[in-house]
PDB file of C-alpha atoms and ligand atoms in Angstrom:
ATOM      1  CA  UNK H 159     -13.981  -5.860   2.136  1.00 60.00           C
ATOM      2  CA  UNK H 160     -17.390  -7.495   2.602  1.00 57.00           C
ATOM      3  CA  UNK H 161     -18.549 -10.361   0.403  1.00 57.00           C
ATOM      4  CA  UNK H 162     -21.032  -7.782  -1.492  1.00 90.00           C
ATOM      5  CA  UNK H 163     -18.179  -4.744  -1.819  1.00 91.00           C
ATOM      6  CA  UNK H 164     -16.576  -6.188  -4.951  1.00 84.00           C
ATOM      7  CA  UNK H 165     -13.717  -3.797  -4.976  1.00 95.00           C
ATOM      8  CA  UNK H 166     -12.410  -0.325  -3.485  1.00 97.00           C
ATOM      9  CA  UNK H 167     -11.906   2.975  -5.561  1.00 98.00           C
ATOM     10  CA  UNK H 168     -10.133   6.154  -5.294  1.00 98.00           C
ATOM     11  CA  UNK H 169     -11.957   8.943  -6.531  1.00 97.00           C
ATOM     12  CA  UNK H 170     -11.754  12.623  -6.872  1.00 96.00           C
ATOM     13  CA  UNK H 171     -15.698  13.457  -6.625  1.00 97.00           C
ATOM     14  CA  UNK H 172     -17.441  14.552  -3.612  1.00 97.00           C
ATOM     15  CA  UNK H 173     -19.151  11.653  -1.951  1.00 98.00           C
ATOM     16  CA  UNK H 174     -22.304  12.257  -0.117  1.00 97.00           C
ATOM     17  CA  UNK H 175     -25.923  10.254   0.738  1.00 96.00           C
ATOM     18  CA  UNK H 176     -28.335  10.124  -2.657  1.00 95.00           C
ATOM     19  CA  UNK H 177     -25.258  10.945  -4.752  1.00 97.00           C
ATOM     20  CA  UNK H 178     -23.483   9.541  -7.960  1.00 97.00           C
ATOM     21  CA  UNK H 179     -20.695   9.180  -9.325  1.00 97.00           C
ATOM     22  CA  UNK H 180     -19.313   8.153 -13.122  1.00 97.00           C
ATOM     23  CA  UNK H 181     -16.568   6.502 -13.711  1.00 95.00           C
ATOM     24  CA  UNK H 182     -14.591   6.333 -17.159  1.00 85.00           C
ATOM     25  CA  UNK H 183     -11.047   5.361 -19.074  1.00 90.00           C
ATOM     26  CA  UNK H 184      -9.574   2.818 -16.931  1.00 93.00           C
ATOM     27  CA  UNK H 185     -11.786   2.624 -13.724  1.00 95.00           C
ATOM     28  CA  UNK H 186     -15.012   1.905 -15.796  1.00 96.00           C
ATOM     29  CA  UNK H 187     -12.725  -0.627 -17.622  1.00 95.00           C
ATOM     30  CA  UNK H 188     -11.940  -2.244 -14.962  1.00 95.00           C
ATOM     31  CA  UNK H 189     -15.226  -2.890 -13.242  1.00 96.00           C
ATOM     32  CA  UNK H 190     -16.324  -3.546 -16.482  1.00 95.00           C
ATOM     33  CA  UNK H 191     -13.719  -5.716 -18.463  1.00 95.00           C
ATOM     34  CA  UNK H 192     -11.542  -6.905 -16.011  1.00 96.00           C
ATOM     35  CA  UNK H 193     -14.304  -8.028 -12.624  1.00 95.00           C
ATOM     36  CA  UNK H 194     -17.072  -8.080 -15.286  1.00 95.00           C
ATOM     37  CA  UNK H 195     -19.180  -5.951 -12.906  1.00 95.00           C
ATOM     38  CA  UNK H 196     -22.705  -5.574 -13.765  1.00 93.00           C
ATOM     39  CA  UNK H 197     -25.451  -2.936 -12.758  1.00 95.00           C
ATOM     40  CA  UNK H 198     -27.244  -4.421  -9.149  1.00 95.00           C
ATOM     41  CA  UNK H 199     -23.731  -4.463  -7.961  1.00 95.00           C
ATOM     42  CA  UNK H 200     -21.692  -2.445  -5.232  1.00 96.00           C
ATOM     43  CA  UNK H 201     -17.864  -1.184  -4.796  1.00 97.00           C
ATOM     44  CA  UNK H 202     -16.842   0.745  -2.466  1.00 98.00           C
ATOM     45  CA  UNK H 203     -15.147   4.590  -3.277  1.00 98.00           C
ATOM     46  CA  UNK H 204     -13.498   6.586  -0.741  1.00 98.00           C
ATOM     47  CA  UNK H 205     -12.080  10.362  -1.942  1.00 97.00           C
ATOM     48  CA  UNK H 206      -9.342  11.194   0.988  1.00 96.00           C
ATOM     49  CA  UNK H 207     -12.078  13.531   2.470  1.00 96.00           C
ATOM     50  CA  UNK H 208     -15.713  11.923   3.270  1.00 98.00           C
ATOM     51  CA  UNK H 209     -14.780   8.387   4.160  1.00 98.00           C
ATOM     52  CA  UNK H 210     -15.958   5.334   2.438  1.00 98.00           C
ATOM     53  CA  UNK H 211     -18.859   4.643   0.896  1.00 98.00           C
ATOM     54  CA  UNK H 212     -20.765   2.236  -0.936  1.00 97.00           C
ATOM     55  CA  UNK H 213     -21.916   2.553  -4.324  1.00 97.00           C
ATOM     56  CA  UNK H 214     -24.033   0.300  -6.200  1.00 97.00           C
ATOM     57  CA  UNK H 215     -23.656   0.253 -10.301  1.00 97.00           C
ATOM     58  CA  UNK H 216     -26.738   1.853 -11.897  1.00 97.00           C
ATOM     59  CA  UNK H 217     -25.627   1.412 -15.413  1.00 95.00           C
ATOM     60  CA  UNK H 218     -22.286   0.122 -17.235  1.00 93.00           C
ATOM     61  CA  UNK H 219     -22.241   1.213 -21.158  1.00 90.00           C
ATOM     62  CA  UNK H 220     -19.516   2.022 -23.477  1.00 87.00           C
ATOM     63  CA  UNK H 221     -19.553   5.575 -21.400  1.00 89.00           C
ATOM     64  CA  UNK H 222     -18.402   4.532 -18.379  1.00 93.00           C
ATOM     65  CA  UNK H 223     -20.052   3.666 -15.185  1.00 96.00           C
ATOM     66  CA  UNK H 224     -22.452   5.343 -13.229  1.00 97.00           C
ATOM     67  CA  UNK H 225     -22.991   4.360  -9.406  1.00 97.00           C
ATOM     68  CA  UNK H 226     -25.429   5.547  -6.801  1.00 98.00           C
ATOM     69  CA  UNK H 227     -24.027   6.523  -3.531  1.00 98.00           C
ATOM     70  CA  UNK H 228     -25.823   4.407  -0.815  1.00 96.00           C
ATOM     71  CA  UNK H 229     -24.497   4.681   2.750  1.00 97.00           C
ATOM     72  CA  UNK H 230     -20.944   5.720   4.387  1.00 98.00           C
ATOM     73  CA  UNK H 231     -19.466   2.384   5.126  1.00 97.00           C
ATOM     74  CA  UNK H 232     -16.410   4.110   7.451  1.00 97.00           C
ATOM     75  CA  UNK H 233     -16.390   8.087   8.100  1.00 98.00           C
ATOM     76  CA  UNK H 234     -13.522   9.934   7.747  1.00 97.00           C
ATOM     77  CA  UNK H 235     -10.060   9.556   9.925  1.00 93.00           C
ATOM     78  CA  UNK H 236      -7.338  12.206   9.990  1.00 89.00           C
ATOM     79  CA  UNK H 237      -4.978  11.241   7.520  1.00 85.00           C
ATOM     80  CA  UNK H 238      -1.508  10.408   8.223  1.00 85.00           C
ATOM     81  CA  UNK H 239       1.129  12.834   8.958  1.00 92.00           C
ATOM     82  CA  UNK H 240       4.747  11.262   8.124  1.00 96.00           C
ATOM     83  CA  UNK H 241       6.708  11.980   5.687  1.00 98.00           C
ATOM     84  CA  UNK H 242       9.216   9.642   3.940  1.00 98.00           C
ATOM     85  CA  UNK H 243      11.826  11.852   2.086  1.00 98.00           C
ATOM     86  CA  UNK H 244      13.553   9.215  -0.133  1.00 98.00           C
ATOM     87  CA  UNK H 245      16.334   8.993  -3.102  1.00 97.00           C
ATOM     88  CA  UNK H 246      15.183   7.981  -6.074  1.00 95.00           C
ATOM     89  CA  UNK H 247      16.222   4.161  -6.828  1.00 93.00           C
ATOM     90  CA  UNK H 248      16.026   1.853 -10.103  1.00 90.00           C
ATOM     91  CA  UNK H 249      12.518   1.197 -11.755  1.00 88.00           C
ATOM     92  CA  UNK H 250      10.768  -1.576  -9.918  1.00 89.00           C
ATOM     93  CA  UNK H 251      12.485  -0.807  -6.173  1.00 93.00           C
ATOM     94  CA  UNK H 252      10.840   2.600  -6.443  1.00 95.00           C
ATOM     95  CA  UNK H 253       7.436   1.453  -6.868  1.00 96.00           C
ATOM     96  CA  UNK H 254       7.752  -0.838  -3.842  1.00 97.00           C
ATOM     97  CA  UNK H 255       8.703   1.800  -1.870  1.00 98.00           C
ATOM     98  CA  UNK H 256       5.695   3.526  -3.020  1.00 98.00           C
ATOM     99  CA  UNK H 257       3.603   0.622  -2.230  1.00 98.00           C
ATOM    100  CA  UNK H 258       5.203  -0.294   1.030  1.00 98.00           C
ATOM    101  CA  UNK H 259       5.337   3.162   2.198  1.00 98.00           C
ATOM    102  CA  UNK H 260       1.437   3.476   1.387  1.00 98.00           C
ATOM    103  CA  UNK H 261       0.857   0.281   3.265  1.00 97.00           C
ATOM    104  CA  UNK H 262       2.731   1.788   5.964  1.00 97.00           C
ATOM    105  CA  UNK H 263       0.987   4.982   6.535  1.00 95.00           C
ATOM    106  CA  UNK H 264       3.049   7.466   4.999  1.00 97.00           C
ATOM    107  CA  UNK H 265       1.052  10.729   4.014  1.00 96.00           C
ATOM    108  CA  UNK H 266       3.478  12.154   1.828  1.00 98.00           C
ATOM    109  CA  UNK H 267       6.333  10.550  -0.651  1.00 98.00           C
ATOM    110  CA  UNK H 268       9.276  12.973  -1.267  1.00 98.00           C
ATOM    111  CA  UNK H 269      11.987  11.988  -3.716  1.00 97.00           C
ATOM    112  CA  UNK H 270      15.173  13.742  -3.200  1.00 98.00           C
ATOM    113  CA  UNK H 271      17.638  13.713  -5.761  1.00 97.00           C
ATOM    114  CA  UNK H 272      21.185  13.950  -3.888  1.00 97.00           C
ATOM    115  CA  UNK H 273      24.885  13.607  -5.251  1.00 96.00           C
ATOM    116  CA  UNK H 274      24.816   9.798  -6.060  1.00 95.00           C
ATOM    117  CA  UNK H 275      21.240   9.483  -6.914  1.00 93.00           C
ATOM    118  CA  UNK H 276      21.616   7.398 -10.171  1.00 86.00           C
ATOM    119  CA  UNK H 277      17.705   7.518 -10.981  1.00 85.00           C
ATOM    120  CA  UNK H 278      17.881  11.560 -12.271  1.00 82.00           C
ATOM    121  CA  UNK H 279      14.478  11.700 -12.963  1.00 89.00           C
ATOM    122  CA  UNK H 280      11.413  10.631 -11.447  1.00 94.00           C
ATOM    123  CA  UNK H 281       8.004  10.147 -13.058  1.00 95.00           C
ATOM    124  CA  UNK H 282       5.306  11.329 -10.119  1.00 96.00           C
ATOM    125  CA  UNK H 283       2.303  10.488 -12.549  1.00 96.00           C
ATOM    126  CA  UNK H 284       3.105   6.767 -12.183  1.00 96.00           C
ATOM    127  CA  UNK H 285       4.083   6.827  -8.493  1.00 97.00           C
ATOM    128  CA  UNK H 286       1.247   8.415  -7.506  1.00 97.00           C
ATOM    129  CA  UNK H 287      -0.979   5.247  -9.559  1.00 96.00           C
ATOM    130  CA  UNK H 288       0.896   2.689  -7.699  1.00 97.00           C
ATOM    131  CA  UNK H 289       0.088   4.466  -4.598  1.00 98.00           C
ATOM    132  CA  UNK H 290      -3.791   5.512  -5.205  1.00 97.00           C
ATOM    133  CA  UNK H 291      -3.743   1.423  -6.170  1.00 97.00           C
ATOM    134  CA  UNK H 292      -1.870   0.365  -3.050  1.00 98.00           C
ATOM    135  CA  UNK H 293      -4.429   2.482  -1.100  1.00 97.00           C
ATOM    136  CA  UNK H 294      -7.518   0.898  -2.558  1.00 97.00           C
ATOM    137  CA  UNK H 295      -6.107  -2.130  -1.434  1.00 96.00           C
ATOM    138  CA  UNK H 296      -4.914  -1.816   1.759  1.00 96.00           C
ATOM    139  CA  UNK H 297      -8.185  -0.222   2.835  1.00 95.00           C
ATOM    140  CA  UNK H 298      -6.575   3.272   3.565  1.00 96.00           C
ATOM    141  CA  UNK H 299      -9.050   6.072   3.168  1.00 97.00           C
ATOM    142  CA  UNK H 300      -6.730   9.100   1.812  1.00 97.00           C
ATOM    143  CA  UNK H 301      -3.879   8.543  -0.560  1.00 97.00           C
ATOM    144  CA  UNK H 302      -0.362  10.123   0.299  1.00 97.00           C
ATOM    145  CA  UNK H 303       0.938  12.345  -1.684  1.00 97.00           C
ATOM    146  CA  UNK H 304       3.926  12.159  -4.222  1.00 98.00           C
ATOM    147  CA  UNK H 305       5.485  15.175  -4.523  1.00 98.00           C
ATOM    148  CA  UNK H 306       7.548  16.494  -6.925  1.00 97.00           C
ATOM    149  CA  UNK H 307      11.505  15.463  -7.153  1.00 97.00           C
ATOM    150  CA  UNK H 308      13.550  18.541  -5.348  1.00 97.00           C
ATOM    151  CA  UNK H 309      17.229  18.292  -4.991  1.00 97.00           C
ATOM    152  CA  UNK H 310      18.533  17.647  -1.240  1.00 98.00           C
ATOM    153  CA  UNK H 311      19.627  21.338  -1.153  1.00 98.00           C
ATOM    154  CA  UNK H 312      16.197  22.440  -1.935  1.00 98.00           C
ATOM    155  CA  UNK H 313      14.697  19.936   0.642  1.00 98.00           C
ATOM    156  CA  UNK H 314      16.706  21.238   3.612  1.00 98.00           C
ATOM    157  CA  UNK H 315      15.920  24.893   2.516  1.00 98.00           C
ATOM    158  CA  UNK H 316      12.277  24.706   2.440  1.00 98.00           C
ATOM    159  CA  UNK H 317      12.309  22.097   5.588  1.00 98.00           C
ATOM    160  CA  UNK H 318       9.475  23.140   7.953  1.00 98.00           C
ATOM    161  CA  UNK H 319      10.402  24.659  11.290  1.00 96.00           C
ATOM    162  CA  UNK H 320       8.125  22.695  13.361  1.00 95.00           C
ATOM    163  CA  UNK H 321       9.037  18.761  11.498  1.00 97.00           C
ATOM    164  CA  UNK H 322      11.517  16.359  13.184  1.00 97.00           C
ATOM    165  CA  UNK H 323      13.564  15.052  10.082  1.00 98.00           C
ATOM    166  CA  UNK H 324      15.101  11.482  11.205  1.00 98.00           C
ATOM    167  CA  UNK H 325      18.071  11.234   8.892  1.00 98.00           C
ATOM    168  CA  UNK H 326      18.528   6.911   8.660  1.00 98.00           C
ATOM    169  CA  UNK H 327      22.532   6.604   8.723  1.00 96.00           C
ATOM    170  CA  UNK H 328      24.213   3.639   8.671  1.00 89.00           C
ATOM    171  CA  UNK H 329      26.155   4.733  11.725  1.00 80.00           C
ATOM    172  CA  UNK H 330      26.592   2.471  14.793  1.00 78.00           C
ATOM    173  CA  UNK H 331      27.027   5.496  17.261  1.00 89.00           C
ATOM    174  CA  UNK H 332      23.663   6.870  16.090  1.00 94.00           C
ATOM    175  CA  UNK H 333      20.541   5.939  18.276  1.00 95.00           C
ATOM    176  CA  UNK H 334      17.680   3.320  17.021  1.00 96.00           C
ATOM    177  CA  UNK H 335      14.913   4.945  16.040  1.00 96.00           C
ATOM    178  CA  UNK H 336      12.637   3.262  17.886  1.00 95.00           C
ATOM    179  CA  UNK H 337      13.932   5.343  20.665  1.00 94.00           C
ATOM    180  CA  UNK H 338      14.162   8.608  19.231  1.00 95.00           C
ATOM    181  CA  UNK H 339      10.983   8.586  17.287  1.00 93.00           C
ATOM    182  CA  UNK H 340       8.710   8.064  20.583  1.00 90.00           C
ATOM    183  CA  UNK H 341       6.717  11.067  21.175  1.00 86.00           C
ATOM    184  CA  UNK H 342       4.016  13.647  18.928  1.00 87.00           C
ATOM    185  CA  UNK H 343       4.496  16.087  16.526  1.00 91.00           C
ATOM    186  CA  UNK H 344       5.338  16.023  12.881  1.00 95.00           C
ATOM    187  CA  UNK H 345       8.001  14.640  11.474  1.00 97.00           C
ATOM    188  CA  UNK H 346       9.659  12.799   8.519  1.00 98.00           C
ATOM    189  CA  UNK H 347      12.455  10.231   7.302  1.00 98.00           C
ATOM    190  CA  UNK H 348      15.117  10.694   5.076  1.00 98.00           C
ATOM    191  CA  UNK H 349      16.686   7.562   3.215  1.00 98.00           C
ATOM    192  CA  UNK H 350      19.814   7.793   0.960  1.00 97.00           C
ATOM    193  CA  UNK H 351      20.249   6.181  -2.053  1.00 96.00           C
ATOM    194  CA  UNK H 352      22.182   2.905  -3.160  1.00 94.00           C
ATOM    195  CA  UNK H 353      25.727   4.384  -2.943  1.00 94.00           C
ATOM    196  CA  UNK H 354      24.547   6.599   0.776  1.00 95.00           C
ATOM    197  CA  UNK H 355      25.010  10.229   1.108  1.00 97.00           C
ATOM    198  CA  UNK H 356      27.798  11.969   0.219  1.00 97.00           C
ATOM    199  CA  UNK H 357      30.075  13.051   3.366  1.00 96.00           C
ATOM    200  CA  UNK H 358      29.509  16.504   2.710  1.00 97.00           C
ATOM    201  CA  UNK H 359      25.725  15.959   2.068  1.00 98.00           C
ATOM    202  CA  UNK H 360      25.731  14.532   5.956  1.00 97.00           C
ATOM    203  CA  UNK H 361      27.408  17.266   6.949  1.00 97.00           C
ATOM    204  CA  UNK H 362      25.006  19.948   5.330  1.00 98.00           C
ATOM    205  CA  UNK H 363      21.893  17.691   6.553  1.00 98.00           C
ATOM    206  CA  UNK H 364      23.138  17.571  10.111  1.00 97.00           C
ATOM    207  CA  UNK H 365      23.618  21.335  10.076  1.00 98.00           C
ATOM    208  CA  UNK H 366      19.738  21.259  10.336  1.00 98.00           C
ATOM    209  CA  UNK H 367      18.264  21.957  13.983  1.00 97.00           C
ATOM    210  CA  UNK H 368      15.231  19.525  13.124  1.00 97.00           C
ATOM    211  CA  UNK H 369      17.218  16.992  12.351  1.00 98.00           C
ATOM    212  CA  UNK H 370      17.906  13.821  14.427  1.00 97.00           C
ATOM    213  CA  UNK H 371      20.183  10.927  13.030  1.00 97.00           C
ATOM    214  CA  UNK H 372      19.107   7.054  13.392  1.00 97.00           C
ATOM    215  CA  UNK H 373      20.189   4.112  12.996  1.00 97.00           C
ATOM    216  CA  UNK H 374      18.130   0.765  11.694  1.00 97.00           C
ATOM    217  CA  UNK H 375      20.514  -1.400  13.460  1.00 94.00           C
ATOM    218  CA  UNK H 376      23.835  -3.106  12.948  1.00 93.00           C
ATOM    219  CA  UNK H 377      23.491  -4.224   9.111  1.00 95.00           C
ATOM    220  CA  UNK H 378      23.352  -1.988   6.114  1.00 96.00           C
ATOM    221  CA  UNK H 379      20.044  -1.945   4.342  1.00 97.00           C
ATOM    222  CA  UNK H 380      19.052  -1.592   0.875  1.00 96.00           C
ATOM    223  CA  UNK H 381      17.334   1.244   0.130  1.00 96.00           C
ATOM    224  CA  UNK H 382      14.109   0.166   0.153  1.00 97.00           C
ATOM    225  CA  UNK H 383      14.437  -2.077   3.070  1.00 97.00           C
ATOM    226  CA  UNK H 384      15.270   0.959   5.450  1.00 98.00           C
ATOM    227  CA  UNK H 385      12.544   2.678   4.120  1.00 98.00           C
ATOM    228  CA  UNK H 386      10.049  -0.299   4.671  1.00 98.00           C
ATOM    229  CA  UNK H 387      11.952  -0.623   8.206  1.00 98.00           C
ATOM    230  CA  UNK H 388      11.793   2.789   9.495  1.00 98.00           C
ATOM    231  CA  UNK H 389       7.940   3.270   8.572  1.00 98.00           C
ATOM    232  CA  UNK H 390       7.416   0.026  10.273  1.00 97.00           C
ATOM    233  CA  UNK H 391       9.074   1.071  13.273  1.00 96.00           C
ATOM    234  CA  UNK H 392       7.023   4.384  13.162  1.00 95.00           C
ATOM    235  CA  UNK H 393       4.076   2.717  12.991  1.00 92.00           C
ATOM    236  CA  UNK H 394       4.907   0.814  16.035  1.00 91.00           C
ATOM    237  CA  UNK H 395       5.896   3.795  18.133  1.00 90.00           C
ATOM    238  CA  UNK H 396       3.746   6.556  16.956  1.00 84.00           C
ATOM    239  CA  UNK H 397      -0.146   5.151  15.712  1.00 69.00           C
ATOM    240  CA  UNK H 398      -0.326   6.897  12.220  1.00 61.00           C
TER     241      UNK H 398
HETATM  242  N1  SAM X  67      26.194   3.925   2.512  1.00 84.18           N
HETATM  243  C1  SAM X  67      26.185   2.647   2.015  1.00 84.18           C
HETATM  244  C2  SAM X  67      27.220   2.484   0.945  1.00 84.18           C
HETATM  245  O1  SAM X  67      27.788   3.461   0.501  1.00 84.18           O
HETATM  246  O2  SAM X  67      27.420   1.337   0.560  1.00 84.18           O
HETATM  247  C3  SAM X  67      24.799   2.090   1.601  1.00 84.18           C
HETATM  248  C4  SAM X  67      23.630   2.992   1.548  1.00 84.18           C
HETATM  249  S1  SAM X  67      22.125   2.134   1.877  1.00 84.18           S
HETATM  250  C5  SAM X  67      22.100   0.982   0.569  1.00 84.18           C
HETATM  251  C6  SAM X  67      20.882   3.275   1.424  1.00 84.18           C
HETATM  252  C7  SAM X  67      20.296   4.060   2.569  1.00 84.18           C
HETATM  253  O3  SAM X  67      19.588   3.220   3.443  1.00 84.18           O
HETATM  254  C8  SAM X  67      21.273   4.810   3.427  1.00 84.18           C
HETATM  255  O4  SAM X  67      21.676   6.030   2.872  1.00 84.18           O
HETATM  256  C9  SAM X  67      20.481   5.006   4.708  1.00 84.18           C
HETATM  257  O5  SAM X  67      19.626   6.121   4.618  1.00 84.18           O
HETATM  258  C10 SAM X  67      19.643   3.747   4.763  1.00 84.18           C
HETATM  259  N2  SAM X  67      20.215   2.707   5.640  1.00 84.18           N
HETATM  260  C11 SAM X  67      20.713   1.518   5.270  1.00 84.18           C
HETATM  261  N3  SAM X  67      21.092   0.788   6.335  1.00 84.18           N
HETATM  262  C12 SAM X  67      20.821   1.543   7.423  1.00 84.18           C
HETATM  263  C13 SAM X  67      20.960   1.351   8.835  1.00 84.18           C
HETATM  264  N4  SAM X  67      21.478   0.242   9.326  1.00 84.18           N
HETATM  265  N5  SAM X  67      20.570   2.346   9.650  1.00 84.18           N
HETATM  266  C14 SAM X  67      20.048   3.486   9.153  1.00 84.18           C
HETATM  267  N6  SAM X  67      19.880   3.733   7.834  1.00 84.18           N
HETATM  268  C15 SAM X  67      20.250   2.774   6.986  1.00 84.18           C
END
């Protein structure tokens, strides 16, 4: 961020030259309240679609905060195609692997409920803040997507013909996945929860043609450290 960009915004409005945009509720509060923002000054806002701009505050009033669009500061770049298909874990390991996965490059956050998932339900309303505010500040231009929970059986069901799903087992026979994720084309992750899959869950997710089991080396990882581990290792191989 540049020393006159005092802070980066998500927004759903179209963003275009001579534009503007308002901002209310907590965004306007925040520019407002919290960075004490006044009009004169610029942010930047970027939508997922038309790249980052920035937008100078033309008046801040009880109704919000209206900017002017001045120039595109970065134009557009395809967004990221991984997927990380994840178990649901306790509240505060969940939202880092929101964050971490956003930081990463992930383009869409799956939970999967399976057979020892102990977190039952998942609130997508609050992921999905933690990862539009993880993308404002890592300088990412789109925010990935949280989709709704599905149950594993539903996951493997609906699973795409045409996406690699890299099932992360804690299995020393399995091969690292910096090997076997070198190459193009979609694909995903899939991370078990605390307890691991249940055998027959391994079975039924192996069954899959797309399918290709890794392993994150010799120790077994929490949760969220094999998800942080396997983006980062995608990242390495594959430049999303
Ligand atoms: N199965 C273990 C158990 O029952 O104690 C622990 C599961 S581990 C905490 C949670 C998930 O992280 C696993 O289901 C797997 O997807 C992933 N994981 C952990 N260590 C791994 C490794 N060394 N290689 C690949 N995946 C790993």
């Amino acid at each position: 961020m540049t020393d006159t960009i005092k802070a980066r915004l998500h927004v759903t409005d179209a963003l275009s030259a001579g534009g503007s945009v308002m901002l209310a509720d907590d965004q306007a509060h925040y520019l407002r309240h919290v960075l004490r923002l006044e009009a004169g000054q610029a942010v930047a806002l970027f939508n997922g679609r038309d790249g980052e701009w920035r937008a100078v505050i033309a008046e801040a009033g009880k109704k919000g905060v209206r900017l002017n669009l001045e120039t595109q500061l970065r134009p557009q770049q395809p967004v990221s195609d991984v997927w990380l298909c994840f178990a649901p874990i306790k509240q505060g390991r969940i939202e880092m692997i929101v964050e971490k996965a956003t930081e990463l490059g992930a383009g869409r956050l799956l939970p999967v409920i399976t057979r020892r998932t102990q977190m039952q339900k998942v609130n997508t309303e609050r992921l999905a803040a933690h990862a539009r505010e993880a993308a404002e500040q890592c300088e990412r231009l789109d925010v990935p997507e949280v989709a709704p929970a599905v149950t594993l059986e539903k996951l493997l069901q609906d699973w795409p013909q045409g996406r690699k799903l890299f099932l992360c087992a804690e299995r020393n026979d399995a091969p690292s996945l910096l090997a076997a994720a070198k190459g193009e084309g979609p694909c995903a992750l899939l991370i078990g929860p605390e307890g691991g899959f249940a055998p027959e869950e391994l079975t039924q997710i192996m069954a899959l043609s797309q399918v290709v089991t890794v392993s994150l080396g010799p120790r077994i990882l929490r949760a969220e450290t094999a998800a942080i581990a396997a983006l980062a290792i995608l990242q390495s191989v594959r430049q999303n």
